[in-house]
Amino acid sequence: MGALTKGLNVMALLALTAVVAFLAVFQIHSSAKIAHLNNELSTQMKSMHDLQSSLNQMQTLVHHEENEIGGLRNFVGSKFNFTMQNIDAIVNETQTTLNEEVQKVNDDVSSQNNFIAYEFAGIFAVLGTLVFLWHTTSHLRDMNEPFVQRKILAILWMCPIYSVTSWLGLVFTSAEPYLSMIKDFYEAYCIYTFLSFLIAVLGRGDRNAVIDLLAGHADHMKPPLRLCGLLDGGKKYDDDPRAKAEAVLFQCQLFAMQFVLLRPLTSVALVISNALHTGSRDYTSPQFYIIWIINGSIFVAFSGLVKFYHLVREDLKWCNPFPKFLCIKGVVFMTFWQRMVITLIASTALENRFEDDRERREWIQQAQSFLVCIEMLVFAIVHCYVFPVEEWQNDYRPKQHKSNIVDNLALKDFAKDLKYIMKSRKARKRALNKMNREKVRTSDLYLDEIELAQQTKQGGDDTAVRADTQIEYTSEHSQKSPVSSDEEYTEEDIDWERLEKYMKETYKEEDKQEISTNEII
């Protein structure tokens, strides 16, 4: 028992020793393993530390590079901006220089065009003035009716005044409004002077003679107007035609005279309004009402002038007053409506051509002045024909017949031929038959047919045979004498169709013989 116990103890001790040894070995092995792991961990930690250091260095380097790139970007941007500013400055300077050169060229071209326009308009103005001087000296050399011809000379001055002031307004555009005032003054004066001219032609300086002449037309003469167009006592002139004529003459002169007195005031007011008010010309502008006043005054003046002309046009027919009236009315109305048309063109078709309203108004003034210079030469030439010197000579006799443009161009003859051509076919055939009958009457066959008709009336039985025998055209036909007028026959008894047929055949034979003769020659 004891031995067993000892054995067990020994075995237990041995087992315990083995366990302790195993634990010791395991501990040693574990310690070595742990030491190895610690070494590896230390190595990894060192590597991680080195890597962290490298990353820090790289971050520092990247940050430094970013700073350098930013600085470089700023540098490049500043240089680029500076360069672009320099380029922009150079481009702007070049563009400015180019625009100045282009403007200089345009100004040179414009000045050359203006100079050409000045020369062209000046030539017409000088020619118109020369025609006026020739016409005026013709009247002065042959002053047979001084009281009448003085009025004519005053009217003739319209052309040089208009042409010279228009040319000056074309050259000196700033003075054009003031030069237009001169034209407006003389325009009104010419209208009244023309009425005075008509009165002078009728009375030769005697107003009572004109009143007596108008009194002869009192039957169809309307009473004078009073109180803004209301008839005032029209019946009081019924018993006194001379008083009625005197009142009508005074009214016509008053209507023309009011334009002479009102036109200068409206012209001055219009110039002042244009200087003070440069906006639109609607109903809010003073120019709108001034123009209406001018038009009303012109209407009243011409109504008096036309009324007087209609009363005495038969008495003045010998001197052709209507063309003279058109010369005065044409200058006034044509220049007015011409300016209206030019203004309309400048405001519509040429609107984009002008930079501002001032340039547009200047162009309108120059265009109007240029056209007036040209037109005054035409009117000066027309004045030589409508105000001739011959009318006031002592032995002057009005022409009974005057050729017109219709006669000179033979338009009446053309209309007559056209009327004939447009006739119906039946009418042309009837006319042709009539001509053929006239030809037949001059031929020998006509005499034969008359003889045949007489024989038929006398009761001949063999009419057809005799008719055939009369067809032959022999030389003895020409020796027959015409039938006397006392023989009884009518044209209805003649066979005109047969005669025309024979005449045509005869003409054909004669034509063939003539052609053959010509060929032989």
Short mmCIF file of C-alpha atoms in Angstrom, two decimals:
data_model
loop_
_atom_site.label_atom_id
_atom_site.label_comp_id
_atom_site.label_asym_id
_atom_site.label_seq_id
_atom_site.Cartn_x
_atom_site.Cartn_y
_atom_site.Cartn_z
CA MET A 1 0.00 0.00 0.00
CA GLY A 2 2.73 2.30 0.84
CA ALA A 3 4.63 1.36 -2.22
CA LEU A 4 1.63 2.01 -4.31
CA THR A 5 1.20 5.24 -2.64
CA LYS A 6 4.82 6.09 -3.24
CA GLY A 7 4.50 5.07 -6.82
CA LEU A 8 1.49 7.17 -7.25
CA ASN A 9 3.19 10.06 -5.62
CA VAL A 10 6.22 9.57 -7.78
CA MET A 11 4.05 9.38 -10.80
CA ALA A 12 2.18 12.41 -9.68
CA LEU A 13 5.43 14.18 -9.05
CA LEU A 14 6.73 13.17 -12.40
CA ALA A 15 3.56 14.28 -14.06
CA LEU A 16 3.69 17.53 -12.20
CA THR A 17 7.31 17.93 -13.21
CA ALA A 18 6.42 17.22 -16.82
CA VAL A 19 3.62 19.72 -16.63
CA VAL A 20 5.89 22.27 -15.07
CA ALA A 21 8.53 21.55 -17.69
CA PHE A 22 5.96 21.78 -20.43
CA LEU A 23 4.72 25.03 -19.01
CA ALA A 24 8.27 26.28 -18.73
CA VAL A 25 9.04 25.28 -22.31
CA PHE A 26 5.73 26.75 -23.46
CA GLN A 27 6.45 29.96 -21.61
CA ILE A 28 9.93 30.17 -23.12
CA HIS A 29 8.52 29.51 -26.53
CA SER A 30 5.71 32.01 -25.99
CA SER A 31 8.13 34.60 -24.68
CA ALA A 32 10.32 34.14 -27.77
CA LYS A 33 7.28 34.35 -29.96
CA ILE A 34 6.06 37.47 -28.19
CA ALA A 35 9.49 39.01 -28.41
CA HIS A 36 9.55 38.26 -32.12
CA LEU A 37 6.11 39.79 -32.56
CA ASN A 38 7.18 42.81 -30.57
CA ASN A 39 10.17 43.20 -32.81
CA GLU A 40 8.04 42.93 -35.91
CA LEU A 41 5.52 45.37 -34.40
CA SER A 42 8.31 47.78 -33.61
CA THR A 43 9.56 47.42 -37.14
CA GLN A 44 6.04 48.06 -38.54
CA MET A 45 5.59 51.02 -36.24
CA LYS A 46 8.91 52.38 -37.38
CA SER A 47 7.87 51.83 -40.98
CA MET A 48 4.53 53.56 -40.30
CA HIS A 49 6.38 56.41 -38.67
CA ASP A 50 8.70 56.67 -41.66
CA LEU A 51 5.70 56.54 -43.96
CA GLN A 52 3.94 59.23 -41.95
CA SER A 53 7.05 61.35 -42.18
CA SER A 54 7.16 60.80 -45.92
CA LEU A 55 3.50 61.73 -46.22
CA ASN A 56 4.08 64.85 -44.22
CA GLN A 57 6.99 65.74 -46.40
CA MET A 58 4.92 65.06 -49.50
CA GLN A 59 2.07 67.18 -48.14
CA THR A 60 4.51 69.93 -47.40
CA LEU A 61 5.92 69.59 -50.90
CA VAL A 62 2.45 69.55 -52.47
CA HIS A 63 1.46 72.62 -50.49
CA HIS A 64 4.62 74.31 -51.58
CA GLU A 65 3.94 73.34 -55.18
CA GLU A 66 0.40 74.62 -54.88
CA ASN A 67 1.71 77.91 -53.62
CA GLU A 68 4.15 78.08 -56.47
CA ILE A 69 1.40 77.17 -58.99
CA GLY A 70 -0.88 79.82 -57.49
CA GLY A 71 1.87 82.38 -57.71
CA LEU A 72 2.57 81.32 -61.26
CA ARG A 73 -1.15 81.54 -62.09
CA ASN A 74 -1.32 85.01 -60.61
CA PHE A 75 1.76 86.01 -62.51
CA VAL A 76 0.44 84.60 -65.79
CA GLY A 77 -2.97 86.19 -65.16
CA SER A 78 -1.46 89.57 -64.43
CA LYS A 79 0.75 89.32 -67.49
CA PHE A 80 -2.21 88.20 -69.62
CA ASN A 81 -4.40 91.02 -68.35
CA PHE A 82 -1.64 93.51 -68.95
CA THR A 83 -1.10 92.16 -72.43
CA MET A 84 -4.83 92.24 -73.23
CA GLN A 85 -5.05 95.77 -71.92
CA ASN A 86 -2.20 96.74 -74.17
CA ILE A 87 -3.83 94.98 -77.12
CA ASP A 88 -7.18 96.64 -76.37
CA ALA A 89 -5.49 100.01 -76.12
CA ILE A 90 -3.70 99.44 -79.42
CA VAL A 91 -6.93 98.22 -81.11
CA ASN A 92 -8.91 101.16 -79.76
CA GLU A 93 -6.25 103.57 -80.84
CA THR A 94 -6.11 101.96 -84.28
CA GLN A 95 -9.89 101.99 -84.57
CA THR A 96 -10.02 105.60 -83.50
CA THR A 97 -7.38 106.51 -86.03
CA LEU A 98 -9.18 104.52 -88.72
CA ASN A 99 -12.51 106.19 -87.89
CA GLU A 100 -10.83 109.57 -88.01
CA GLU A 101 -9.35 108.77 -91.39
CA VAL A 102 -12.68 107.44 -92.68
CA GLN A 103 -14.47 110.51 -91.33
CA LYS A 104 -11.84 112.69 -92.93
CA VAL A 105 -12.33 110.92 -96.27
CA ASN A 106 -16.11 111.18 -95.90
CA ASP A 107 -15.81 114.85 -95.07
CA ASP A 108 -13.59 115.36 -98.11
CA VAL A 109 -16.04 113.49 -100.33
CA SER A 110 -18.97 115.34 -98.78
CA SER A 111 -17.23 118.67 -99.21
CA GLN A 112 -16.46 117.79 -102.83
CA ASN A 113 -20.09 116.76 -103.41
CA ASN A 114 -21.27 119.93 -101.71
CA PHE A 115 -18.86 121.94 -103.84
CA ILE A 116 -20.23 120.29 -106.98
CA ALA A 117 -23.77 121.03 -105.79
CA TYR A 118 -22.75 124.64 -105.07
CA GLU A 119 -21.28 124.99 -108.55
CA PHE A 120 -24.25 123.33 -110.25
CA ALA A 121 -26.82 125.40 -108.38
CA GLY A 122 -24.71 128.53 -108.85
CA ILE A 123 -24.61 128.01 -112.61
CA PHE A 124 -28.39 127.77 -112.74
CA ALA A 125 -28.75 130.81 -110.49
CA VAL A 126 -26.39 132.84 -112.71
CA LEU A 127 -28.15 131.70 -115.89
CA GLY A 128 -31.54 132.55 -114.40
CA THR A 129 -30.25 135.97 -113.38
CA LEU A 130 -28.83 136.57 -116.88
CA VAL A 131 -32.16 135.64 -118.46
CA PHE A 132 -33.87 138.00 -116.02
CA LEU A 133 -31.48 140.83 -116.90
CA TRP A 134 -32.03 140.31 -120.61
CA HIS A 135 -35.79 140.24 -120.16
CA THR A 136 -35.76 143.26 -117.86
CA THR A 137 -33.60 145.36 -120.20
CA SER A 138 -35.96 144.44 -123.04
CA HIS A 139 -38.85 145.98 -121.11
CA LEU A 140 -36.76 149.01 -120.12
CA ARG A 141 -35.75 149.66 -123.74
CA ASP A 142 -39.36 149.49 -124.88
CA MET A 143 -41.30 151.08 -122.02
CA ASN A 144 -44.52 151.94 -123.89
CA GLU A 145 -46.84 151.34 -120.93
CA PRO A 146 -44.84 152.41 -117.85
CA PHE A 147 -47.70 152.00 -115.41
CA VAL A 148 -48.24 148.39 -116.49
CA GLN A 149 -44.66 147.36 -117.23
CA ARG A 150 -43.47 148.52 -113.81
CA LYS A 151 -45.71 145.83 -112.33
CA ILE A 152 -44.20 143.29 -114.70
CA LEU A 153 -40.66 144.25 -113.68
CA ALA A 154 -41.60 143.84 -110.02
CA ILE A 155 -42.91 140.33 -110.77
CA LEU A 156 -39.81 139.41 -112.79
CA TRP A 157 -37.60 140.16 -109.80
CA MET A 158 -38.97 137.03 -108.14
CA CYS A 159 -36.62 134.71 -110.09
CA PRO A 160 -33.27 136.36 -109.18
CA ILE A 161 -34.35 136.94 -105.57
CA TYR A 162 -35.38 133.33 -105.14
CA SER A 163 -32.33 131.90 -106.94
CA VAL A 164 -29.73 134.08 -105.19
CA THR A 165 -31.18 133.62 -101.69
CA SER A 166 -31.55 129.88 -102.28
CA TRP A 167 -27.92 129.59 -103.40
CA LEU A 168 -26.73 131.54 -100.38
CA GLY A 169 -28.89 129.32 -98.15
CA LEU A 170 -27.32 126.27 -99.80
CA VAL A 171 -23.78 127.48 -99.06
CA PHE A 172 -24.44 129.08 -95.68
CA THR A 173 -26.92 126.72 -94.06
CA SER A 174 -27.00 128.64 -90.79
CA ALA A 175 -28.31 131.73 -92.61
CA GLU A 176 -31.01 129.86 -94.55
CA PRO A 177 -33.90 130.68 -92.16
CA TYR A 178 -33.17 134.39 -92.43
CA LEU A 179 -32.79 134.21 -96.22
CA SER A 180 -36.12 132.38 -96.41
CA MET A 181 -37.74 135.37 -94.77
CA ILE A 182 -36.68 137.50 -97.76
CA LYS A 183 -38.31 135.02 -100.13
CA ASP A 184 -41.48 134.98 -98.03
CA PHE A 185 -41.67 138.77 -98.05
CA TYR A 186 -41.31 139.00 -101.80
CA GLU A 187 -43.70 136.11 -102.36
CA ALA A 188 -46.49 138.04 -100.65
CA TYR A 189 -45.53 141.22 -102.48
CA CYS A 190 -45.67 139.46 -105.87
CA ILE A 191 -49.17 138.15 -105.25
CA TYR A 192 -50.47 141.65 -104.61
CA THR A 193 -48.39 143.05 -107.47
CA PHE A 194 -50.01 140.61 -109.87
CA LEU A 195 -53.44 141.83 -108.81
CA SER A 196 -52.21 145.39 -109.32
CA PHE A 197 -50.93 144.33 -112.74
CA LEU A 198 -54.37 143.09 -113.77
CA ILE A 199 -55.97 146.30 -112.51
CA ALA A 200 -53.35 148.37 -114.37
CA VAL A 201 -53.96 146.48 -117.62
CA LEU A 202 -57.68 147.20 -117.40
CA GLY A 203 -57.51 150.83 -116.25
CA ARG A 204 -54.06 151.98 -117.37
CA GLY A 205 -53.76 153.76 -114.02
CA ASP A 206 -57.38 154.86 -113.79
CA ARG A 207 -59.18 153.10 -110.94
CA ASN A 208 -62.56 154.51 -112.02
CA ALA A 209 -62.18 152.84 -115.41
CA VAL A 210 -61.71 149.48 -113.70
CA ILE A 211 -64.76 150.08 -111.51
CA ASP A 212 -66.84 150.97 -114.57
CA LEU A 213 -65.65 147.80 -116.27
CA LEU A 214 -66.58 145.68 -113.26
CA ALA A 215 -69.95 147.40 -113.06
CA GLY A 216 -70.70 145.91 -116.47
CA HIS A 217 -70.40 142.45 -114.87
CA ALA A 218 -72.58 143.32 -111.88
CA ASP A 219 -75.30 140.88 -112.93
CA HIS A 220 -73.20 137.80 -112.23
CA MET A 221 -71.01 139.39 -109.56
CA LYS A 222 -71.46 138.19 -106.01
CA PRO A 223 -71.70 140.84 -103.30
CA PRO A 224 -68.61 141.40 -101.16
CA LEU A 225 -68.22 139.34 -98.02
CA ARG A 226 -68.45 140.92 -94.60
CA LEU A 227 -68.17 139.72 -91.02
CA CYS A 228 -66.15 136.56 -91.61
CA GLY A 229 -68.05 135.44 -94.67
CA LEU A 230 -71.59 136.59 -93.80
CA LEU A 231 -73.38 138.66 -96.41
CA ASP A 232 -73.90 142.16 -95.14
CA GLY A 233 -76.53 144.14 -96.98
CA GLY A 234 -76.28 142.46 -100.35
CA LYS A 235 -79.52 144.07 -101.52
CA LYS A 236 -78.16 147.59 -101.22
CA TYR A 237 -75.99 147.01 -104.32
CA ASP A 238 -78.91 146.00 -106.55
CA ASP A 239 -79.68 149.58 -107.56
CA ASP A 240 -76.06 150.72 -107.75
CA PRO A 241 -73.82 148.35 -109.81
CA ARG A 242 -70.91 150.77 -109.60
CA ALA A 243 -70.93 150.73 -105.80
CA LYS A 244 -71.06 146.95 -105.89
CA ALA A 245 -68.12 146.85 -108.31
CA GLU A 246 -66.12 149.25 -106.15
CA ALA A 247 -66.82 147.16 -103.03
CA VAL A 248 -65.77 143.94 -104.80
CA LEU A 249 -62.56 145.54 -106.10
CA PHE A 250 -61.75 146.86 -102.63
CA GLN A 251 -62.37 143.41 -101.14
CA CYS A 252 -60.08 141.70 -103.68
CA GLN A 253 -57.33 144.19 -102.93
CA LEU A 254 -57.87 143.79 -99.20
CA PHE A 255 -57.64 139.99 -99.43
CA ALA A 256 -54.35 140.25 -101.30
CA MET A 257 -53.01 143.03 -99.08
CA GLN A 258 -53.59 141.09 -95.83
CA PHE A 259 -51.17 138.43 -97.04
CA VAL A 260 -48.53 141.09 -97.73
CA LEU A 261 -48.88 142.43 -94.17
CA LEU A 262 -49.32 139.09 -92.39
CA ARG A 263 -46.64 137.05 -94.16
CA PRO A 264 -43.63 138.92 -92.66
CA LEU A 265 -45.05 138.55 -89.15
CA THR A 266 -45.64 134.81 -89.55
CA SER A 267 -42.17 134.34 -91.08
CA VAL A 268 -40.49 136.05 -88.11
CA ALA A 269 -42.65 134.08 -85.68
CA LEU A 270 -41.77 130.83 -87.44
CA VAL A 271 -38.02 131.53 -87.25
CA ILE A 272 -38.29 132.33 -83.54
CA SER A 273 -40.37 129.21 -82.89
CA ASN A 274 -37.88 127.01 -84.72
CA ALA A 275 -35.08 128.42 -82.57
CA LEU A 276 -36.94 127.95 -79.28
CA HIS A 277 -38.91 124.78 -79.95
CA THR A 278 -37.00 121.99 -81.69
CA GLY A 279 -39.28 119.10 -80.79
CA SER A 280 -42.05 117.45 -82.77
CA ARG A 281 -44.36 119.55 -84.96
CA ASP A 282 -47.65 118.30 -83.52
CA TYR A 283 -50.57 120.35 -82.24
CA THR A 284 -48.61 121.20 -79.07
CA SER A 285 -45.94 123.11 -80.98
CA PRO A 286 -46.33 126.78 -81.99
CA GLN A 287 -45.18 125.98 -85.55
CA PHE A 288 -48.37 123.97 -86.07
CA TYR A 289 -50.60 127.00 -85.55
CA ILE A 290 -48.31 129.39 -87.42
CA ILE A 291 -48.40 127.17 -90.51
CA TRP A 292 -52.19 127.01 -90.30
CA ILE A 293 -52.32 130.80 -90.16
CA ILE A 294 -50.01 131.04 -93.20
CA ASN A 295 -52.13 128.59 -95.20
CA GLY A 296 -55.32 130.45 -94.27
CA SER A 297 -53.79 133.76 -95.31
CA ILE A 298 -52.63 132.30 -98.64
CA PHE A 299 -56.10 130.88 -99.25
CA VAL A 300 -57.75 134.26 -98.61
CA ALA A 301 -55.24 136.07 -100.86
CA PHE A 302 -55.69 133.67 -103.75
CA SER A 303 -59.46 133.63 -103.33
CA GLY A 304 -59.51 137.40 -103.90
CA LEU A 305 -57.11 137.09 -106.83
CA VAL A 306 -59.10 134.28 -108.45
CA LYS A 307 -62.39 136.10 -107.91
CA PHE A 308 -61.10 139.19 -109.69
CA TYR A 309 -59.63 137.08 -112.50
CA HIS A 310 -62.93 135.28 -113.14
CA LEU A 311 -64.76 138.60 -113.35
CA VAL A 312 -62.47 140.14 -115.99
CA ARG A 313 -60.95 137.12 -117.77
CA GLU A 314 -62.80 137.95 -121.00
CA ASP A 315 -61.58 141.55 -120.88
CA LEU A 316 -58.00 140.34 -120.31
CA LYS A 317 -58.15 137.52 -122.82
CA TRP A 318 -56.03 139.41 -125.33
CA CYS A 319 -52.97 139.34 -123.04
CA ASN A 320 -53.34 135.70 -121.85
CA PRO A 321 -53.53 136.33 -118.11
CA PHE A 322 -53.92 132.68 -117.14
CA PRO A 323 -50.29 131.65 -117.94
CA LYS A 324 -49.14 134.74 -116.06
CA PHE A 325 -51.27 133.71 -113.10
CA LEU A 326 -49.82 130.18 -113.22
CA CYS A 327 -46.28 131.57 -113.06
CA ILE A 328 -47.04 133.37 -109.80
CA LYS A 329 -49.10 130.55 -108.35
CA GLY A 330 -46.61 127.92 -109.53
CA VAL A 331 -43.65 129.48 -107.71
CA VAL A 332 -45.60 129.85 -104.47
CA PHE A 333 -47.37 126.51 -104.39
CA MET A 334 -44.65 124.41 -106.00
CA THR A 335 -42.00 125.56 -103.54
CA PHE A 336 -44.36 124.97 -100.61
CA TRP A 337 -45.49 121.45 -101.63
CA GLN A 338 -41.98 120.63 -102.81
CA ARG A 339 -40.67 121.22 -99.29
CA MET A 340 -43.47 119.05 -97.93
CA VAL A 341 -42.48 116.19 -100.26
CA ILE A 342 -38.78 116.54 -99.36
CA THR A 343 -39.65 116.49 -95.66
CA LEU A 344 -41.74 113.36 -96.16
CA ILE A 345 -38.89 111.63 -98.01
CA ALA A 346 -36.38 112.59 -95.32
CA SER A 347 -38.70 111.27 -92.59
CA THR A 348 -39.44 107.93 -94.28
CA ALA A 349 -37.10 106.68 -97.00
CA LEU A 350 -33.95 108.42 -95.70
CA GLU A 351 -34.69 108.19 -92.00
CA ASN A 352 -31.67 105.97 -91.19
CA ARG A 353 -29.28 108.24 -93.03
CA PHE A 354 -29.33 111.03 -90.45
CA GLU A 355 -27.83 110.86 -86.99
CA ASP A 356 -30.09 113.48 -85.42
CA ASP A 357 -32.95 115.80 -86.21
CA ARG A 358 -30.62 118.75 -86.82
CA GLU A 359 -28.84 116.94 -89.65
CA ARG A 360 -32.19 115.96 -91.17
CA ARG A 361 -33.47 119.55 -91.16
CA GLU A 362 -30.19 120.76 -92.67
CA TRP A 363 -30.50 118.22 -95.51
CA ILE A 364 -34.10 119.32 -96.16
CA GLN A 365 -33.02 122.96 -96.38
CA GLN A 366 -30.16 122.18 -98.77
CA ALA A 367 -32.32 120.00 -101.03
CA GLN A 368 -35.01 122.69 -101.18
CA SER A 369 -32.48 125.43 -101.95
CA PHE A 370 -30.79 123.32 -104.65
CA LEU A 371 -34.07 122.58 -106.45
CA VAL A 372 -35.23 126.19 -106.25
CA CYS A 373 -32.01 127.36 -107.95
CA ILE A 374 -32.72 125.00 -110.85
CA GLU A 375 -36.42 125.83 -111.05
CA MET A 376 -35.90 129.59 -111.13
CA LEU A 377 -34.02 129.28 -114.43
CA VAL A 378 -37.08 127.50 -115.86
CA PHE A 379 -39.41 130.18 -114.52
CA ALA A 380 -37.14 132.95 -115.85
CA ILE A 381 -37.37 131.42 -119.33
CA VAL A 382 -41.13 130.99 -119.00
CA HIS A 383 -41.45 134.64 -117.95
CA CYS A 384 -39.97 135.64 -121.32
CA TYR A 385 -42.94 133.99 -123.04
CA VAL A 386 -45.77 134.88 -120.68
CA PHE A 387 -44.62 138.50 -120.14
CA PRO A 388 -43.38 139.41 -123.63
CA VAL A 389 -42.38 142.94 -124.51
CA GLU A 390 -44.41 142.81 -127.74
CA GLU A 391 -47.69 142.91 -125.82
CA TRP A 392 -47.09 146.53 -124.85
CA GLN A 393 -46.06 147.88 -128.23
CA ASN A 394 -48.38 150.35 -129.91
CA ASP A 395 -49.01 148.20 -132.98
CA TYR A 396 -49.46 144.93 -131.07
CA ARG A 397 -52.23 142.66 -132.27
CA PRO A 398 -53.05 139.44 -130.39
CA LYS A 399 -52.58 136.28 -132.41
CA GLN A 400 -55.81 134.75 -133.58
CA HIS A 401 -54.44 131.26 -133.68
CA LYS A 402 -51.62 129.91 -131.61
CA SER A 403 -50.13 126.52 -132.13
CA ASN A 404 -49.97 124.32 -129.13
CA ILE A 405 -48.12 121.15 -128.32
CA VAL A 406 -50.99 119.08 -129.71
CA ASP A 407 -50.63 120.73 -133.13
CA ASN A 408 -46.83 120.59 -133.06
CA LEU A 409 -46.82 116.86 -132.38
CA ALA A 410 -49.60 116.16 -134.91
CA LEU A 411 -51.64 114.46 -132.23
CA LYS A 412 -54.90 115.50 -133.85
CA ASP A 413 -53.88 113.82 -137.09
CA PHE A 414 -52.91 110.71 -135.19
CA ALA A 415 -56.27 110.67 -133.40
CA LYS A 416 -58.05 111.07 -136.74
CA ASP A 417 -56.13 108.14 -138.25
CA LEU A 418 -56.76 106.05 -135.17
CA LYS A 419 -60.47 106.79 -135.38
CA TYR A 420 -60.51 105.68 -138.99
CA ILE A 421 -58.61 102.47 -138.26
CA MET A 422 -60.90 101.59 -135.37
CA LYS A 423 -64.03 101.89 -137.51
CA SER A 424 -66.10 98.82 -138.13
CA ARG A 425 -65.46 96.59 -141.14
CA LYS A 426 -68.77 97.56 -142.64
CA ALA A 427 -67.92 101.27 -142.49
CA ARG A 428 -64.54 100.68 -144.14
CA LYS A 429 -66.17 98.61 -146.87
CA ARG A 430 -68.74 101.37 -147.45
CA ALA A 431 -65.96 103.93 -147.75
CA LEU A 432 -64.06 101.69 -150.17
CA ASN A 433 -67.16 101.24 -152.31
CA LYS A 434 -67.61 104.99 -152.38
CA MET A 435 -64.03 105.49 -153.59
CA ASN A 436 -64.47 102.80 -156.23
CA ARG A 437 -67.61 104.51 -157.47
CA GLU A 438 -65.70 107.75 -157.80
CA LYS A 439 -63.07 105.90 -159.84
CA VAL A 440 -65.76 104.33 -162.01
CA ARG A 441 -67.35 107.71 -162.70
CA THR A 442 -64.07 108.91 -164.19
CA SER A 443 -63.74 105.85 -166.46
CA ASP A 444 -65.17 104.95 -169.83
CA LEU A 445 -67.01 101.95 -168.40
CA TYR A 446 -69.17 104.38 -166.43
CA LEU A 447 -70.33 105.98 -169.67
CA ASP A 448 -71.07 102.56 -171.11
CA GLU A 449 -73.11 101.62 -168.07
CA ILE A 450 -75.10 104.87 -168.29
CA GLU A 451 -75.88 104.17 -171.95
CA LEU A 452 -76.92 100.65 -171.05
CA ALA A 453 -79.24 101.93 -168.33
CA GLN A 454 -80.85 104.36 -170.82
CA GLN A 455 -81.40 101.61 -173.33
CA THR A 456 -82.95 99.45 -170.61
CA LYS A 457 -85.40 102.23 -169.75
CA GLN A 458 -86.32 102.61 -173.42
CA GLY A 459 -87.60 99.02 -173.46
CA GLY A 460 -84.83 97.13 -175.18
CA ASP A 461 -85.44 93.36 -175.11
CA ASP A 462 -81.89 92.19 -175.60
CA THR A 463 -80.52 93.87 -172.47
CA ALA A 464 -78.23 91.02 -171.44
CA VAL A 465 -76.61 90.83 -174.88
CA ARG A 466 -76.07 94.56 -174.99
CA ALA A 467 -74.62 94.43 -171.48
CA ASP A 468 -72.10 91.83 -172.59
CA THR A 469 -71.16 93.88 -175.57
CA GLN A 470 -70.51 96.87 -173.32
CA ILE A 471 -67.95 94.94 -171.26
CA GLU A 472 -65.28 95.05 -173.94
CA TYR A 473 -62.82 97.82 -173.34
CA THR A 474 -61.93 99.34 -176.75
CA SER A 475 -60.29 102.52 -177.82
CA GLU A 476 -63.54 104.02 -178.99
CA HIS A 477 -64.69 104.27 -175.34
CA SER A 478 -62.35 107.10 -174.73
CA GLN A 479 -63.93 109.18 -177.48
CA LYS A 480 -67.44 109.05 -176.05
CA SER A 481 -68.81 112.24 -174.61
CA PRO A 482 -70.49 112.43 -171.21
CA VAL A 483 -74.23 112.12 -171.09
CA SER A 484 -76.06 115.38 -170.81
CA SER A 485 -77.71 116.30 -167.58
CA ASP A 486 -81.21 116.21 -169.04
CA GLU A 487 -81.09 112.43 -169.66
CA GLU A 488 -83.14 110.48 -167.19
CA TYR A 489 -81.24 107.86 -165.19
CA THR A 490 -80.47 107.03 -161.56
CA GLU A 491 -77.49 105.45 -159.85
CA GLU A 492 -79.73 102.58 -158.73
CA ASP A 493 -79.96 101.49 -162.39
CA ILE A 494 -76.18 100.93 -162.53
CA ASP A 495 -74.69 97.56 -161.63
CA TRP A 496 -71.93 98.82 -159.37
CA GLU A 497 -70.61 95.39 -158.39
CA ARG A 498 -70.09 94.42 -162.00
CA LEU A 499 -68.39 97.73 -162.73
CA GLU A 500 -66.04 97.35 -159.74
CA LYS A 501 -65.17 93.83 -160.88
CA TYR A 502 -64.31 95.06 -164.37
CA MET A 503 -62.37 97.99 -162.97
CA LYS A 504 -60.25 95.68 -160.82
CA GLU A 505 -59.56 93.40 -163.77
CA THR A 506 -58.61 96.41 -165.87
CA TYR A 507 -56.25 97.70 -163.17
CA LYS A 508 -54.63 94.27 -162.86
CA GLU A 509 -54.02 94.14 -166.60
CA GLU A 510 -52.54 97.63 -166.56
CA ASP A 511 -50.29 96.69 -163.62
CA LYS A 512 -49.07 93.57 -165.44
CA GLN A 513 -48.29 95.59 -168.55
CA GLU A 514 -46.45 98.17 -166.49
CA ILE A 515 -44.42 95.48 -164.68
CA SER A 516 -43.52 93.82 -167.98
CA THR A 517 -42.43 97.15 -169.41
CA ASN A 518 -40.25 97.84 -166.40
CA GLU A 519 -38.66 94.39 -166.66
CA ILE A 520 -37.89 94.99 -170.33
CA ILE A 521 -36.35 98.37 -169.55
#
